[in-house]
mmCIF file of C-alpha atoms in Angstrom:
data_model
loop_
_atom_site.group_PDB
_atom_site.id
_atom_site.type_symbol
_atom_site.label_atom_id
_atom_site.label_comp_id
_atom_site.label_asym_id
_atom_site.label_seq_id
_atom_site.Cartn_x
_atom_site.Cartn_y
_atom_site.Cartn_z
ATOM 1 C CA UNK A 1 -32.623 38.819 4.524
ATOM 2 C CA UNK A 2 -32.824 35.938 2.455
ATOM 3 C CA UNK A 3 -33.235 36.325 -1.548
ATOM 4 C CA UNK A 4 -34.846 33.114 -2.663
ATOM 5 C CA UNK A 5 -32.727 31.257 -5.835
ATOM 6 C CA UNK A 6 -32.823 33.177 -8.856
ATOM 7 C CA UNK A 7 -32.843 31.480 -12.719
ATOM 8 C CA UNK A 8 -32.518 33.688 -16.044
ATOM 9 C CA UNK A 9 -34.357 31.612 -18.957
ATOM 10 C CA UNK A 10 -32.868 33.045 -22.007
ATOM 11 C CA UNK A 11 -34.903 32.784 -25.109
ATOM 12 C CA UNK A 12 -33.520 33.612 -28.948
ATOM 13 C CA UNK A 13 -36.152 34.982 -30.922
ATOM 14 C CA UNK A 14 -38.137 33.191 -33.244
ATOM 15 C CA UNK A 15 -37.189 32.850 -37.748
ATOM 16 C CA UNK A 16 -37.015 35.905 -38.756
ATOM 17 C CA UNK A 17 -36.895 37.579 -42.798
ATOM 18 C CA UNK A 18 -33.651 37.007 -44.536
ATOM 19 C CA UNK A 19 -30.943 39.750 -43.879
ATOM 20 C CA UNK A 20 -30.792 41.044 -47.618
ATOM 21 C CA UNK A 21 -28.825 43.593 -48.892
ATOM 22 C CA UNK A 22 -31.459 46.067 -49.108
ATOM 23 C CA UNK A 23 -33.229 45.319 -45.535
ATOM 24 C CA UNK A 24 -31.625 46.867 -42.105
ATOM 25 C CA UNK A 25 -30.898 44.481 -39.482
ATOM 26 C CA UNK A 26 -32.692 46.720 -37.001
ATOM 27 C CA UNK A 27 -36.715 46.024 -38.590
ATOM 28 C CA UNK A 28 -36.113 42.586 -39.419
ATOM 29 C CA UNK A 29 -39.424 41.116 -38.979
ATOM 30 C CA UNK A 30 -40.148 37.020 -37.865
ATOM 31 C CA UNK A 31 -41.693 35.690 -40.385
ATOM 32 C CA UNK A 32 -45.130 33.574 -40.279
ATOM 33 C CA UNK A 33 -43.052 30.011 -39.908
ATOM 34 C CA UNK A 34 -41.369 31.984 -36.920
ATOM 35 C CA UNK A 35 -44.074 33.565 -35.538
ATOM 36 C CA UNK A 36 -46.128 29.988 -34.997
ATOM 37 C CA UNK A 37 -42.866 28.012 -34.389
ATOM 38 C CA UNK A 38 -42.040 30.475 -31.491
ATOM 39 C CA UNK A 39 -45.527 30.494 -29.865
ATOM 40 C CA UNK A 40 -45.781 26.877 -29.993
ATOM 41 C CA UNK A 41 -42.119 26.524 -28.021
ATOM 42 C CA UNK A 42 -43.666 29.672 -25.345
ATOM 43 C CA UNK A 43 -46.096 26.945 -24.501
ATOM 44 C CA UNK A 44 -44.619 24.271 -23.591
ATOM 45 C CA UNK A 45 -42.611 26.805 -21.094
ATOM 46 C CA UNK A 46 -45.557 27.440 -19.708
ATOM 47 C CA UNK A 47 -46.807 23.942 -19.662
ATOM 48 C CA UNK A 48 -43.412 23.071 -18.347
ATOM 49 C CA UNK A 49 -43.784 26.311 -15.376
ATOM 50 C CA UNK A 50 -41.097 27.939 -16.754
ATOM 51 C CA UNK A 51 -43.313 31.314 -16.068
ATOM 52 C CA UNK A 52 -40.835 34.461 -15.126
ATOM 53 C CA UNK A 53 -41.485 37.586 -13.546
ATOM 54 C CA UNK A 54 -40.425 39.649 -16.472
ATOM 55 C CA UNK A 55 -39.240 39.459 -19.526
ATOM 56 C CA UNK A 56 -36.167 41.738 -20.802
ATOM 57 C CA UNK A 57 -35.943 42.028 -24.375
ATOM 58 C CA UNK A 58 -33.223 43.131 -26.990
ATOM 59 C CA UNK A 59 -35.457 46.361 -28.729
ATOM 60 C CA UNK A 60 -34.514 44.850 -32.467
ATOM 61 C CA UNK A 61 -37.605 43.906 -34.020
ATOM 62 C CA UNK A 62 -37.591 40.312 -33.949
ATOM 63 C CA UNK A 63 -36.630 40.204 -30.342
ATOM 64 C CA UNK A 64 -39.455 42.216 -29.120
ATOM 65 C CA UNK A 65 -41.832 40.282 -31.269
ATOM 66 C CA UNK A 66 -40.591 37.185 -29.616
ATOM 67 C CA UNK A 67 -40.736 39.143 -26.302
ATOM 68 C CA UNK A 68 -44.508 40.325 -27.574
ATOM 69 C CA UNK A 69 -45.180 36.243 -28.019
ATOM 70 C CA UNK A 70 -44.399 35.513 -24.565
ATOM 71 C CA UNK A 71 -46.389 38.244 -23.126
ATOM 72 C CA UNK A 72 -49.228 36.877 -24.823
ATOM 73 C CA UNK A 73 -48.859 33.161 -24.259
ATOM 74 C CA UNK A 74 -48.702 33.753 -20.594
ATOM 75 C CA UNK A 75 -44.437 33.292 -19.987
ATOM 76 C CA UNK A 76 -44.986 36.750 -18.138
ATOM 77 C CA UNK A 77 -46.412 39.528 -17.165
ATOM 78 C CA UNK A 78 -44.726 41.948 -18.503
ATOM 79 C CA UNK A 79 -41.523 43.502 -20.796
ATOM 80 C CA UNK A 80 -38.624 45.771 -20.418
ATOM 81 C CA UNK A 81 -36.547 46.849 -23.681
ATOM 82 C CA UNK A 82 -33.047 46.764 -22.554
ATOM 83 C CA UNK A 83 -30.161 47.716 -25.289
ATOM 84 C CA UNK A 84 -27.768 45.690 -23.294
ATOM 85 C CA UNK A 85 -29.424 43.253 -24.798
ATOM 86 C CA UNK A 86 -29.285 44.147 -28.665
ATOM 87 C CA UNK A 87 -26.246 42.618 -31.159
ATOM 88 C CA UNK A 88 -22.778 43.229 -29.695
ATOM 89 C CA UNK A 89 -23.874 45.130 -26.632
ATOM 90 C CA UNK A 90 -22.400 43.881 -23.355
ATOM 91 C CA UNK A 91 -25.415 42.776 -20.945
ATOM 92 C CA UNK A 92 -23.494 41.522 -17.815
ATOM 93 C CA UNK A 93 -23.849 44.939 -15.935
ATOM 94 C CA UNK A 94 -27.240 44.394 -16.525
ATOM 95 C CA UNK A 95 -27.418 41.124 -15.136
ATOM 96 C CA UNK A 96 -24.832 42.260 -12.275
ATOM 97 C CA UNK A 97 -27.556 45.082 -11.333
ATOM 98 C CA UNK A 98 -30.700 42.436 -11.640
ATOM 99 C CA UNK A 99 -29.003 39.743 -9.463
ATOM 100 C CA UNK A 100 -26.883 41.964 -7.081
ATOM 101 C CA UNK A 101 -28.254 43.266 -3.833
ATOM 102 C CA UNK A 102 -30.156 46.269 -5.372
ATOM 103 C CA UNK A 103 -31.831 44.597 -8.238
ATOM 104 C CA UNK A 104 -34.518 46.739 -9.482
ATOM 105 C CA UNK A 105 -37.109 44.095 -8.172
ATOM 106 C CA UNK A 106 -36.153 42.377 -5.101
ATOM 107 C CA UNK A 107 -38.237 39.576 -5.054
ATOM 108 C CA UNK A 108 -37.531 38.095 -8.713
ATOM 109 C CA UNK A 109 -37.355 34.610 -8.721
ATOM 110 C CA UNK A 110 -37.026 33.863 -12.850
ATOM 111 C CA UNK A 111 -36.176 36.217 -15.616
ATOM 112 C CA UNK A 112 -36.496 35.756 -19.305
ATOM 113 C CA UNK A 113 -34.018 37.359 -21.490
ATOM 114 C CA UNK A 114 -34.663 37.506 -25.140
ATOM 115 C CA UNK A 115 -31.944 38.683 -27.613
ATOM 116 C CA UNK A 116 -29.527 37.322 -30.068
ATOM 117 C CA UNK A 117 -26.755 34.707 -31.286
ATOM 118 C CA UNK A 118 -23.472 34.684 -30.923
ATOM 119 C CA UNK A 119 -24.258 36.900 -27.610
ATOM 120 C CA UNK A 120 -26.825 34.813 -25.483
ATOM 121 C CA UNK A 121 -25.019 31.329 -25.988
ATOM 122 C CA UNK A 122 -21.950 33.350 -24.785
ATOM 123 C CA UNK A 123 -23.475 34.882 -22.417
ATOM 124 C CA UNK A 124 -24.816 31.393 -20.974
ATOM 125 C CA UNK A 125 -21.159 30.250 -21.462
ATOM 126 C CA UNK A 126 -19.642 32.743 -19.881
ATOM 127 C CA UNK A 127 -22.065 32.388 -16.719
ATOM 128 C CA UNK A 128 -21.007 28.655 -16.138
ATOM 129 C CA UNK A 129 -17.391 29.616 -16.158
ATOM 130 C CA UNK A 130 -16.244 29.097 -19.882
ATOM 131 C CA UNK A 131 -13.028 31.700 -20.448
ATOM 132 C CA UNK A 132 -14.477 34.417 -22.673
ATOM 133 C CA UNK A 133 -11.790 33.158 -26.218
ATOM 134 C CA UNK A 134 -14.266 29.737 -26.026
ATOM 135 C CA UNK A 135 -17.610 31.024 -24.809
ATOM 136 C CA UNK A 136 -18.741 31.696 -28.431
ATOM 137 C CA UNK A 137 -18.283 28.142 -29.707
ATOM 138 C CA UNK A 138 -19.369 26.363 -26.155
ATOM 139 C CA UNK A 139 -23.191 26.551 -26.603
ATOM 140 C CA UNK A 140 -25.325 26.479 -29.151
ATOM 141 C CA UNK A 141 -28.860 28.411 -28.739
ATOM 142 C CA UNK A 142 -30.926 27.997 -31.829
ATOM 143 C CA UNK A 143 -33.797 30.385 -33.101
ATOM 144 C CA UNK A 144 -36.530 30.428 -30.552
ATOM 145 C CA UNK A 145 -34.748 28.197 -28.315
ATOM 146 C CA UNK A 146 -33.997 28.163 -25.028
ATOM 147 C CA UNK A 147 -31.123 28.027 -21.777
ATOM 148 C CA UNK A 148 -31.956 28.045 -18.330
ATOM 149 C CA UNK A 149 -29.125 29.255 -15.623
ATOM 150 C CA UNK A 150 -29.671 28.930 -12.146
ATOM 151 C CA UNK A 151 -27.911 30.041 -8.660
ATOM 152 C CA UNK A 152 -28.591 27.759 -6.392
ATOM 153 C CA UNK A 153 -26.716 30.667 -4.005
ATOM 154 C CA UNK A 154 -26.759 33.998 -4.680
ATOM 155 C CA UNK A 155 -23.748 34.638 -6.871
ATOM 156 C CA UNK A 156 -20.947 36.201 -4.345
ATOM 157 C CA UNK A 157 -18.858 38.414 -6.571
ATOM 158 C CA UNK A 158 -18.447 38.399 -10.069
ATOM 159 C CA UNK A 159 -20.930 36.662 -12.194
ATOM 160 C CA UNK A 160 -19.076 35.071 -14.375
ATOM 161 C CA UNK A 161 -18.445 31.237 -13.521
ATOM 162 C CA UNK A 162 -21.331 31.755 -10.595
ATOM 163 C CA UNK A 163 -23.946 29.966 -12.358
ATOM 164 C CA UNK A 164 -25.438 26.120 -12.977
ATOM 165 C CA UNK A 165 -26.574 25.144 -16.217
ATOM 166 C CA UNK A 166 -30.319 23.606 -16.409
ATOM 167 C CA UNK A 167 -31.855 22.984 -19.761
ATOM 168 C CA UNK A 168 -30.667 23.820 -23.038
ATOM 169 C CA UNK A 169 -33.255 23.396 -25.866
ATOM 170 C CA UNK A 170 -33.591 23.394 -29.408
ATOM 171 C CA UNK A 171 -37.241 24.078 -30.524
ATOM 172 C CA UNK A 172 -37.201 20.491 -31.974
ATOM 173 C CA UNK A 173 -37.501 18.613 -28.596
ATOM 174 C CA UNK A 174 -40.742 20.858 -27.313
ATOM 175 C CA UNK A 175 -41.999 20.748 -30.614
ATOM 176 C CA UNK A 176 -41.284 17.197 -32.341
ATOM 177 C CA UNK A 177 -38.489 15.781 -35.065
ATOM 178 C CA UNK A 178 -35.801 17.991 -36.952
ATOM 179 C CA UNK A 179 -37.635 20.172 -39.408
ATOM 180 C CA UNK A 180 -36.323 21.463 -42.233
ATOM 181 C CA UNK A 181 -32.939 23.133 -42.036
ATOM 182 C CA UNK A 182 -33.820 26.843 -41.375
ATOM 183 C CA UNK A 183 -31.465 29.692 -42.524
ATOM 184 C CA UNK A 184 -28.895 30.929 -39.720
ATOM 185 C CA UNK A 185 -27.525 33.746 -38.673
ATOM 186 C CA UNK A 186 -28.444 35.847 -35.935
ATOM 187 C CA UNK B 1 -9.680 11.019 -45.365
ATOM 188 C CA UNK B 2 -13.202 13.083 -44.359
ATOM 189 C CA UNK B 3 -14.360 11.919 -40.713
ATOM 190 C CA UNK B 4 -18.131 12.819 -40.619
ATOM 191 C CA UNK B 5 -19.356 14.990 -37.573
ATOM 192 C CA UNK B 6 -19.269 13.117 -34.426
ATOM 193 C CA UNK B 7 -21.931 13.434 -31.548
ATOM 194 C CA UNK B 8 -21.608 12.263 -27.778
ATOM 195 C CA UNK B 9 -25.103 11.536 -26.012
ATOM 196 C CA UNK B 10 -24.868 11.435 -22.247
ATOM 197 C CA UNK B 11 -27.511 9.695 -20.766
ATOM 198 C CA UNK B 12 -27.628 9.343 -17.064
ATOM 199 C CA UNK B 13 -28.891 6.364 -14.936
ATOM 200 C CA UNK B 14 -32.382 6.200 -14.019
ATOM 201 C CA UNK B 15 -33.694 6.619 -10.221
ATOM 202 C CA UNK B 16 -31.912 3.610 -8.441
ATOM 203 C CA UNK B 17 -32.818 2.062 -4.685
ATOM 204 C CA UNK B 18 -31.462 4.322 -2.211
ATOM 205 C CA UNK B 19 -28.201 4.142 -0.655
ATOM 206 C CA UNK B 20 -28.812 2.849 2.578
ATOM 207 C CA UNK B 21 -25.720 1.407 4.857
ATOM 208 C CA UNK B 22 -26.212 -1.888 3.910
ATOM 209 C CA UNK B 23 -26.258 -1.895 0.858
ATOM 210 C CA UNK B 24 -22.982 -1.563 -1.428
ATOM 211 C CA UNK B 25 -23.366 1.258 -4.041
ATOM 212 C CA UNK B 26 -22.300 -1.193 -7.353
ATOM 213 C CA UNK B 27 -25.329 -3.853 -7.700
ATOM 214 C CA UNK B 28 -27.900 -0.976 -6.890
ATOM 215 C CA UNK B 29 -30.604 -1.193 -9.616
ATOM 216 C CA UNK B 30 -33.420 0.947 -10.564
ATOM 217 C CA UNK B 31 -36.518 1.192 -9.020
ATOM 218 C CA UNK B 32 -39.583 0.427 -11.213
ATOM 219 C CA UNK B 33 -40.249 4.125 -11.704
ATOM 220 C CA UNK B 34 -36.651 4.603 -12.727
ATOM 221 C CA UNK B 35 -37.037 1.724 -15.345
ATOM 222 C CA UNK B 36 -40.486 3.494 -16.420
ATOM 223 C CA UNK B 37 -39.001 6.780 -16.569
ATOM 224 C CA UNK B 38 -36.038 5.827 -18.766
ATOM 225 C CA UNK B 39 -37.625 3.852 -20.851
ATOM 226 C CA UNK B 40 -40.134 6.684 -21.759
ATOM 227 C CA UNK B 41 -36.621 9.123 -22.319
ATOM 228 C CA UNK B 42 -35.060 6.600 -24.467
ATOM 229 C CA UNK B 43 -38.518 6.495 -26.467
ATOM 230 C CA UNK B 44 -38.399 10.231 -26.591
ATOM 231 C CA UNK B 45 -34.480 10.320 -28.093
ATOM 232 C CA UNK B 46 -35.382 7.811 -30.922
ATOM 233 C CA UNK B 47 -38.213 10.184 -31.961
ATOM 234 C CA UNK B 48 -35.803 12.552 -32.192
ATOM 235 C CA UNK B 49 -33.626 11.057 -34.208
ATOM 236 C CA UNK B 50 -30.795 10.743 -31.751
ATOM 237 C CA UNK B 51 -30.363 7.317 -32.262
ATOM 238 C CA UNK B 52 -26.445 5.916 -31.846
ATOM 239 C CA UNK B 53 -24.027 3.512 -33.122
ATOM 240 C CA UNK B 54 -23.240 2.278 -29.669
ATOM 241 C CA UNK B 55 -23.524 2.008 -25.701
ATOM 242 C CA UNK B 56 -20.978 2.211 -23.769
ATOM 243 C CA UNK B 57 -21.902 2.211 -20.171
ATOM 244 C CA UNK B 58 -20.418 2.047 -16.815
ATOM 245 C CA UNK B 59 -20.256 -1.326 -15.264
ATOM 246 C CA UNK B 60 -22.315 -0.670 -12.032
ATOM 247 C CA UNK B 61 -25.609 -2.301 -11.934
ATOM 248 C CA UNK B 62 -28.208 0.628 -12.366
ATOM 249 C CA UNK B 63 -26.351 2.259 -15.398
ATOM 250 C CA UNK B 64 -26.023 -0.809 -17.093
ATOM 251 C CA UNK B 65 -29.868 -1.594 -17.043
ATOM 252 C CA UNK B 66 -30.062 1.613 -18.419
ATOM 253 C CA UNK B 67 -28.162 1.096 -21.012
ATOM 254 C CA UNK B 68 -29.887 -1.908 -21.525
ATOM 255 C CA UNK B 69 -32.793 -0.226 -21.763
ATOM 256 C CA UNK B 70 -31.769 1.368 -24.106
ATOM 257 C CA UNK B 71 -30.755 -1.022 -26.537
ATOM 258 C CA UNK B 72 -34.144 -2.805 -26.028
ATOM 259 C CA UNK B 73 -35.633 0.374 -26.656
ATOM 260 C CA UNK B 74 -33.751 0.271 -30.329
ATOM 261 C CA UNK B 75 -31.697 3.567 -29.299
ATOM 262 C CA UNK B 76 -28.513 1.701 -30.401
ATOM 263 C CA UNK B 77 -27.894 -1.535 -31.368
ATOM 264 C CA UNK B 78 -25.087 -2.467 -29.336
ATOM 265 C CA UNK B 79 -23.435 -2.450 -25.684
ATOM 266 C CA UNK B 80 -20.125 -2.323 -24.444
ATOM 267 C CA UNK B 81 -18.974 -1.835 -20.613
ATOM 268 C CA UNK B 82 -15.969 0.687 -19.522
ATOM 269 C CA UNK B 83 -15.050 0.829 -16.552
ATOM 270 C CA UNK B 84 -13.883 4.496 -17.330
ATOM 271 C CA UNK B 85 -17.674 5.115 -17.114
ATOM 272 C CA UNK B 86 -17.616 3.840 -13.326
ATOM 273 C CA UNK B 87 -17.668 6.387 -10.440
ATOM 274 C CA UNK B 88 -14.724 8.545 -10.136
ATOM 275 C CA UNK B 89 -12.880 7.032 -12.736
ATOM 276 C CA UNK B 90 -11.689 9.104 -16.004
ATOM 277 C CA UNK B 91 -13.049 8.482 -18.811
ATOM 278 C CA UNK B 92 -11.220 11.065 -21.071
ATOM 279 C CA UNK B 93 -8.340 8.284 -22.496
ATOM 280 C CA UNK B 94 -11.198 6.591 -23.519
ATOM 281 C CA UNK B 95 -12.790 8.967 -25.620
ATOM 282 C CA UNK B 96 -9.543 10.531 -26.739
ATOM 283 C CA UNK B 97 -9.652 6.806 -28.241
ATOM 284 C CA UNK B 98 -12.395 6.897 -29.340
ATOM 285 C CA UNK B 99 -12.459 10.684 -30.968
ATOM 286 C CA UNK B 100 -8.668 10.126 -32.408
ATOM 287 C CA UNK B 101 -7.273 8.823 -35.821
ATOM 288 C CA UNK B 102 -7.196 5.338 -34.334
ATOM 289 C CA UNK B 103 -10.789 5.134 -33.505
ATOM 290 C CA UNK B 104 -12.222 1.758 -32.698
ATOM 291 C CA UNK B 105 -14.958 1.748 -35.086
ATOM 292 C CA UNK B 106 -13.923 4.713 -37.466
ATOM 293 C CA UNK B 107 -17.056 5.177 -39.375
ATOM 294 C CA UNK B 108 -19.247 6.216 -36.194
ATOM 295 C CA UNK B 109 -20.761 9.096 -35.764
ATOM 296 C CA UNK B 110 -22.998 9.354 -32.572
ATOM 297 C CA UNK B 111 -22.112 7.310 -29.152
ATOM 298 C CA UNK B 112 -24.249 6.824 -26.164
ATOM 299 C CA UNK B 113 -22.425 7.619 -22.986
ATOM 300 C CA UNK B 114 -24.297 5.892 -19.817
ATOM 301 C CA UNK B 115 -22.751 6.866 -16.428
ATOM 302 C CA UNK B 116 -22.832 8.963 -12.997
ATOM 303 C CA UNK B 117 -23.109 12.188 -11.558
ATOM 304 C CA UNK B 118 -21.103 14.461 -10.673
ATOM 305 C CA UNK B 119 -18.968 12.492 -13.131
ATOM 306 C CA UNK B 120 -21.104 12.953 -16.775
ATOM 307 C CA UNK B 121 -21.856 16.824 -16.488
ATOM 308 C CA UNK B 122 -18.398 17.639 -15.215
ATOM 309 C CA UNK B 123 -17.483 15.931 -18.585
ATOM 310 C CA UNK B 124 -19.877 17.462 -20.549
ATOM 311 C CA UNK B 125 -18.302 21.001 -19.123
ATOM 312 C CA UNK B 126 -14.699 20.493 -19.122
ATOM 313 C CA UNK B 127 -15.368 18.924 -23.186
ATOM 314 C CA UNK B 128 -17.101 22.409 -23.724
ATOM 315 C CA UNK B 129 -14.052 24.447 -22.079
ATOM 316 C CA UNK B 130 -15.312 25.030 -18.470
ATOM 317 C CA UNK B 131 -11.740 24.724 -16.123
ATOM 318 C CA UNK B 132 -11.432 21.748 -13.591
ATOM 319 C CA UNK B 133 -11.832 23.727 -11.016
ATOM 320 C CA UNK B 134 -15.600 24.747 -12.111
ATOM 321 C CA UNK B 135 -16.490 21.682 -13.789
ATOM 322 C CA UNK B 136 -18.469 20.010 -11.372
ATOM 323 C CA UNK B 137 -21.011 23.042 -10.689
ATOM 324 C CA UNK B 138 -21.471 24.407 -14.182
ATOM 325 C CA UNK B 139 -23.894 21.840 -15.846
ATOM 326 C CA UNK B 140 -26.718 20.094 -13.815
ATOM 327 C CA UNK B 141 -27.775 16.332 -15.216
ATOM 328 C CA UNK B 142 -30.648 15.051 -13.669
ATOM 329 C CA UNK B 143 -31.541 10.859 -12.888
ATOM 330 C CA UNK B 144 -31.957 10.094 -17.080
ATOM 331 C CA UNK B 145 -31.166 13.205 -17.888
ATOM 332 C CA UNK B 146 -29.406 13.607 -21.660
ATOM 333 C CA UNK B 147 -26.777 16.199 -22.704
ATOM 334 C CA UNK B 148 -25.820 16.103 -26.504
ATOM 335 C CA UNK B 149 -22.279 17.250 -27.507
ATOM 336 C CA UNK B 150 -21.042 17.830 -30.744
ATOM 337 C CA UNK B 151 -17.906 17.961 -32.872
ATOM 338 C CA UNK B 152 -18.225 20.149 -35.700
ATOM 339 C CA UNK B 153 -14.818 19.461 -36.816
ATOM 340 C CA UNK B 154 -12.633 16.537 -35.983
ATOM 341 C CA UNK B 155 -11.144 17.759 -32.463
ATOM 342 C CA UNK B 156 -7.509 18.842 -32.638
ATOM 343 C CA UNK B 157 -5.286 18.428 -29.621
ATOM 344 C CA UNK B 158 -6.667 18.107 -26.410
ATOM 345 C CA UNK B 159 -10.239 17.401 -26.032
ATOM 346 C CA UNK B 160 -11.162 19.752 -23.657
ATOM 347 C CA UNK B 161 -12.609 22.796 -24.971
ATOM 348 C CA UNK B 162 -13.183 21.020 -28.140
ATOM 349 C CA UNK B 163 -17.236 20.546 -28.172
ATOM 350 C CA UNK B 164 -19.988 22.358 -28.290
ATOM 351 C CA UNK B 165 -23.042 21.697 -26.094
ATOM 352 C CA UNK B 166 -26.074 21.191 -28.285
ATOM 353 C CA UNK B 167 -28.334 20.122 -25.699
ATOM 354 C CA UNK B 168 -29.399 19.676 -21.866
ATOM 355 C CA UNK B 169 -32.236 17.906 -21.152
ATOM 356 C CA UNK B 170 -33.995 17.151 -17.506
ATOM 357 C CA UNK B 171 -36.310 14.154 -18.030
ATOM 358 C CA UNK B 172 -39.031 15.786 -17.162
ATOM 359 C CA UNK B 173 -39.259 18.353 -20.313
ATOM 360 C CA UNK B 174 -39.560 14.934 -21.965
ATOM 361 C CA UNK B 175 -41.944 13.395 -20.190
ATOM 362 C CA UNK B 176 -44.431 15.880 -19.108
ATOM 363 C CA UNK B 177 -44.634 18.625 -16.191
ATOM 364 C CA UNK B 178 -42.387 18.307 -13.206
ATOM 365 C CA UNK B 179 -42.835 15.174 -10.883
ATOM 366 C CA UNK B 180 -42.126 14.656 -7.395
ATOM 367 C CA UNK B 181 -38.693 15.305 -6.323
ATOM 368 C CA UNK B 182 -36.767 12.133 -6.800
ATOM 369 C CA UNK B 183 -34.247 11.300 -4.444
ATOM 370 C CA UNK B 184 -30.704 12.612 -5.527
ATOM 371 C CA UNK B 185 -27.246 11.046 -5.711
ATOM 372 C CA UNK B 186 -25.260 9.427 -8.272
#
């Protein structure tokens, strides 16, 4: 049975509201700015047919508001919350159960993942082959933007090193020159 | 003595004539689509401010109008060939040159790379830590296709595993929604 090629668009959510000293991490809200810039980059996805099957979201606030954004701009048709993909967590047995032979939907062709940095650019590193002590410092995934991995085959094995890199896409290039530093942090 | 950040902008050549058996692979040129294509790329990276201090550009026929093209397009103001850009050659002596103490031009701080494939994007991954091994399969740089590394902090030592990938761009997420496959081949 052949599984047609597979891609996992990974998407960091949008500018979200300062960490302070008072304010959780957890409810961190995006803020207006982020709300707009984030929608704007979810469609040129679409205008560029990046749609995906599903999205997966980190359940922190800001992720599934971002996750939220694509549901309504059309990127898909629907959203999981998945803790594997929330700060720190570990989301390649995740992955390893979505792209291994009993994936919870067979016929996926494109997935969006939405979470957080340092873990999605390492993630992304890690996928292409980058030894875990440089993955953090190989990629860099700004708010709201975006990485697209691809198996050409279906990954035989483990996943790491199994995938092709695509696109990799600050928010600037879909939506025009540099703006305004924004504050970082993930 | 501060060196500034430093930037490397791979550009690959545009679509060329095909390969046929008659027809040597150096003094291939582009195609009028690949010249329109380019140009509208090279357009698209001085809007976004990725303009460079310098070309330097493999000597075969097709990358060199590119990076003429480019220059004429006012993405850099000047053009130098190395035939460490060519086909199969290496071209990391060259930029350990140019990324060492004993820089050519010591004050730069972005150069345009025009070359090949798989040549350019196993570059782009080995300079971002991916192994020989995987190099070739880990990045995918399509006919004037762009990947942006970046130096945070002068490189140390080797370069490999010494950038950081800020960008990976198919043409096509420049220049509208995806067009016809064009023929592939470096």
């Amino acid at each position: 049975m052949a599984r047609r090629n597979r891609e996992l668009l990974l998407l960091r959510h949008g500018i979200a509201e300062e960490r302070l000293d008072q304010l959780e991490d957890a409810p961190r809200q995006l803020t207006p700015e982020g709300v707009e810039r984030t929608s704007r980059v979810i469609q040129s996805l679409v205008w560029l047919d990046l749609t995906c099957d599903l999205v997966l979201s980190s359940p922190l606030v800001r992720a599934r508001q971002t996750a939220e954004l694509a549901l309504a701009g059309g990127l898909a048709p629907e959203l999981e919350l998945a803790a594997a993909l929330a700060p720190l967590a570990d989301p390649l047995p995740l992955l390893e159960r979505w792209l291994g032979p009993l994936s919870p939907r067979p016929g996926w062709r494109r997935l969006a993942l939405v979470g957080h940095e340092p873990d999605l650019s390492t993630l992304a590193a890690l996928l292409i082959g980058v030894p875990m002590a440089q993955a953090p410092q190989a990629l860099q995934l700004k708010k709201a933007g975006v990485a697209l991995l691809q198996w050409p085959q279906p990954p035989q094995g483990a996943l790491p090193g199994s995938a092709r890199l695509a696109l990799l896409l600050p928010p600037r290039v879909l939506l025009g020159r540099r703006s305004p530093n924004a504050p970082s942090g993930g």
